[in-house]
Amino acid sequence: MKKVLIISLAAMFTMGSTSVYGQQLSGGVKAEANLSNFIRSDLDGLDNPMRVGASVGGFMKWDVTSHFALQPEVMFHFKASKFKDETAGKSSYEYYGMEIPVYVVGQMQLGSGRGYVGAGPYVGYGFSAKTYPGGNLYSSDTHQRWDFGAGVMVGYEFCNRIAVNAGYRIGFIDALNAAKDDATMLPQSVSLGLAYRF
């Protein structure tokens, strides 16, 4: 009886391990173009049009079922926008940083591939944020490096594992460090890109 139990447990463990590690876990790379700026409040007279940036990174995907998956990512961003102030004039904004989102993904078979929709939180960290003219916003203690927010994505993966995707992310933490009691700037971005799952 003990031998049968041990053999059964070993078989179940082997099948489960094969299912999890051999079939359900995969990884890939992503490259995206992004448009970004800030949602502003109490900053009258300041316009903040979006500019084009780029993002690259990788992801892991755990297909829990055929219709449900978890997808953590590590993405490195270059984001840009402009500031147009009625009194101070125009300046360009450039940001380099990273984000780690974790998406809960719903997916279904569509034709020869599958469509998917995901949503989840992210944490971000800025390496550099500058305005031209102006200077480094971190060294002047004007902006915060850390960000926390949420994102959504929608995409389609073809049968060759190449995928097209679009996304939107918004930060919940005020990017301003100085004058944060008087105004609010929440970062937001939209993206369109390609991914390849190994």
Coordinates of C-alpha atoms in Angstrom, one line a residue:
M1 CA 0.0 0.0 0.0
K2 CA 2.8 2.4 0.9
K3 CA 4.6 1.6 -2.4
V4 CA 1.4 2.3 -4.4
L5 CA 0.9 5.6 -2.5
I6 CA 4.5 6.6 -3.1
I7 CA 4.4 5.7 -6.8
S8 CA 1.0 7.6 -7.2
L9 CA 2.4 10.7 -5.4
A10 CA 5.5 10.6 -7.5
A11 CA 3.5 10.3 -10.7
M12 CA 1.2 13.2 -9.8
F13 CA 4.2 15.3 -8.9
T14 CA 5.9 14.5 -12.2
M15 CA 2.8 15.3 -14.2
G16 CA 2.2 18.5 -12.3
S17 CA 5.8 19.6 -12.7
T18 CA 5.7 18.8 -16.4
S19 CA 2.5 20.8 -16.7
V20 CA 3.7 23.8 -14.8
Y21 CA 7.3 24.0 -16.1
G22 CA 7.0 22.3 -19.5
Q23 CA 3.8 23.7 -20.8
Q24 CA 2.5 26.6 -18.7
L25 CA 5.5 28.8 -18.1
S26 CA 7.0 30.9 -20.9
G27 CA 9.0 34.1 -21.4
G28 CA 9.4 36.7 -24.0
V29 CA 10.6 40.2 -25.0
K30 CA 8.6 43.4 -25.8
A31 CA 9.3 46.6 -27.7
E32 CA 6.9 49.5 -27.7
A33 CA 6.4 53.1 -28.8
N34 CA 4.8 55.3 -26.1
L35 CA 3.2 58.6 -25.8
S36 CA 3.3 60.2 -22.3
N37 CA 2.6 63.3 -20.2
F38 CA 1.0 64.2 -16.9
I39 CA -2.5 64.6 -15.6
R40 CA -2.4 68.0 -13.9
S41 CA -4.4 69.7 -11.2
D42 CA -4.0 73.2 -9.8
L43 CA -1.5 74.1 -12.5
D44 CA -3.5 76.8 -14.4
G45 CA -1.8 78.1 -17.5
L46 CA 0.4 74.9 -18.0
D47 CA 0.0 72.8 -21.1
N48 CA 1.7 69.4 -21.3
P49 CA 1.4 67.8 -24.8
M50 CA 2.6 64.2 -25.3
R51 CA 5.7 63.3 -27.3
V52 CA 6.9 59.9 -28.6
G53 CA 9.2 57.7 -26.5
A54 CA 10.2 54.0 -26.5
S55 CA 10.1 51.0 -24.2
V56 CA 11.9 47.7 -24.2
G57 CA 11.9 44.8 -21.8
G58 CA 10.9 41.2 -21.1
F59 CA 8.1 39.2 -19.4
M60 CA 7.3 35.9 -17.9
K61 CA 3.9 34.3 -18.5
W62 CA 2.2 31.6 -16.4
D63 CA -0.8 30.1 -18.1
V64 CA -2.8 29.0 -15.1
T65 CA -5.6 27.8 -17.4
S66 CA -6.3 28.1 -21.1
H67 CA -8.3 31.3 -20.4
F68 CA -6.4 32.8 -17.4
A69 CA -2.7 33.8 -17.0
L70 CA -0.4 35.9 -14.8
Q71 CA 2.2 38.0 -16.6
P72 CA 4.9 39.9 -14.6
E73 CA 7.1 42.2 -16.7
V74 CA 10.3 44.4 -16.4
M75 CA 10.1 47.3 -18.8
F76 CA 12.7 50.1 -19.4
H77 CA 11.3 53.4 -20.7
F78 CA 12.3 56.6 -22.4
K79 CA 9.4 59.0 -22.1
A80 CA 9.1 62.5 -23.4
S81 CA 6.7 65.4 -23.3
K82 CA 6.7 69.2 -23.4
F83 CA 5.7 71.9 -20.9
K84 CA 4.1 75.1 -22.2
D85 CA 3.7 77.7 -19.5
E86 CA 2.0 81.1 -20.1
T87 CA 4.7 82.9 -18.1
A88 CA 7.8 80.7 -18.2
G89 CA 7.6 79.7 -21.8
K90 CA 8.3 76.3 -23.4
S91 CA 10.6 73.4 -22.2
S92 CA 11.1 69.8 -23.1
Y93 CA 10.8 66.9 -20.6
E94 CA 12.8 63.6 -20.8
Y95 CA 12.5 60.6 -18.5
Y96 CA 14.5 57.4 -18.2
G97 CA 13.3 54.7 -15.9
M98 CA 11.8 51.2 -15.3
E99 CA 8.5 49.7 -14.4
I100 CA 7.6 46.3 -13.0
P101 CA 3.9 45.5 -13.8
V102 CA 2.1 42.3 -12.9
Y103 CA -0.9 41.7 -15.2
V104 CA -3.9 39.4 -14.6
V105 CA -4.7 38.2 -18.1
G106 CA -7.8 36.8 -19.7
Q107 CA -7.3 35.1 -23.0
M108 CA -9.3 33.2 -25.6
Q109 CA -8.7 31.4 -28.9
L110 CA -9.4 33.7 -31.9
G111 CA -8.7 32.2 -35.3
S112 CA -5.3 30.6 -35.4
G113 CA -4.0 32.7 -32.5
R114 CA -5.4 34.1 -29.3
G115 CA -6.6 37.5 -28.1
Y116 CA -5.9 38.7 -24.6
V117 CA -6.8 41.5 -22.1
G118 CA -4.8 42.2 -19.0
A119 CA -4.9 44.6 -16.0
G120 CA -2.8 45.0 -12.9
P121 CA -0.6 47.2 -10.7
Y122 CA 3.0 48.4 -11.4
V123 CA 5.8 49.9 -9.4
G124 CA 8.2 52.3 -11.2
Y125 CA 11.6 53.9 -10.5
G126 CA 13.1 56.9 -12.4
F127 CA 16.8 56.9 -13.3
S128 CA 16.7 60.4 -14.8
A129 CA 14.2 63.2 -15.3
K130 CA 15.2 66.4 -16.9
T131 CA 13.8 69.5 -18.5
Y132 CA 15.5 71.5 -21.2
P133 CA 16.1 74.3 -20.3
G134 CA 15.9 73.6 -16.6
G135 CA 18.0 70.7 -15.4
N136 CA 17.9 67.5 -13.4
L137 CA 14.5 67.3 -11.6
Y138 CA 15.8 64.6 -9.1
S139 CA 18.9 66.5 -8.0
S140 CA 16.9 69.6 -7.5
D141 CA 14.4 67.6 -5.5
T142 CA 11.5 68.7 -7.8
H143 CA 10.3 65.3 -8.8
Q144 CA 9.9 61.9 -7.0
R145 CA 11.8 58.9 -8.3
W146 CA 9.2 56.3 -7.2
D147 CA 5.9 55.7 -8.8
F148 CA 3.0 53.2 -8.2
G149 CA 0.0 52.8 -10.5
A150 CA -2.0 50.5 -12.6
G151 CA -2.1 49.5 -16.2
V152 CA -4.3 47.8 -18.8
M153 CA -3.3 46.1 -22.0
V154 CA -5.0 44.4 -25.0
G155 CA -3.4 42.3 -27.7
Y156 CA -3.4 39.5 -30.1
E157 CA -0.8 36.7 -30.3
F158 CA -0.4 35.0 -33.7
C159 CA 0.3 31.3 -34.1
N160 CA 4.1 32.1 -34.5
R161 CA 4.0 33.6 -31.0
I162 CA 4.5 37.2 -32.3
A163 CA 2.0 39.5 -30.7
V164 CA 0.8 43.0 -31.2
N165 CA -0.4 44.9 -28.1
A166 CA -1.6 48.3 -26.9
G167 CA -1.6 49.6 -23.3
Y168 CA -2.4 52.4 -20.9
R169 CA -0.8 53.2 -17.6
I170 CA -1.5 55.8 -15.0
G171 CA 0.5 56.6 -11.8
F172 CA -1.2 57.2 -8.5
I173 CA 1.7 59.0 -6.8
D174 CA 2.2 62.7 -7.3
A175 CA 5.3 63.2 -9.4
L176 CA 5.9 66.5 -7.8
N177 CA 8.1 66.6 -4.7
A178 CA 8.4 70.4 -4.4
A179 CA 5.1 72.2 -4.3
K180 CA 3.2 68.9 -3.9
D181 CA 0.9 70.5 -1.4
D182 CA -0.2 73.1 -4.0
A183 CA -0.4 71.0 -7.2
T184 CA -0.6 67.5 -8.6
M185 CA 1.0 65.8 -11.6
L186 CA 0.2 62.1 -12.2
P187 CA 2.1 60.4 -15.0
Q188 CA 0.2 58.6 -17.7
S189 CA 1.2 56.9 -21.0
V190 CA -0.2 55.0 -23.9
S191 CA 1.8 52.4 -25.8
L192 CA 1.7 50.3 -29.0
G193 CA 4.2 47.5 -29.6
L194 CA 5.3 44.1 -30.5
A195 CA 6.2 41.1 -28.4
Y196 CA 7.6 37.6 -29.0
R197 CA 7.0 34.7 -26.6
F198 CA 9.7 32.0 -26.6

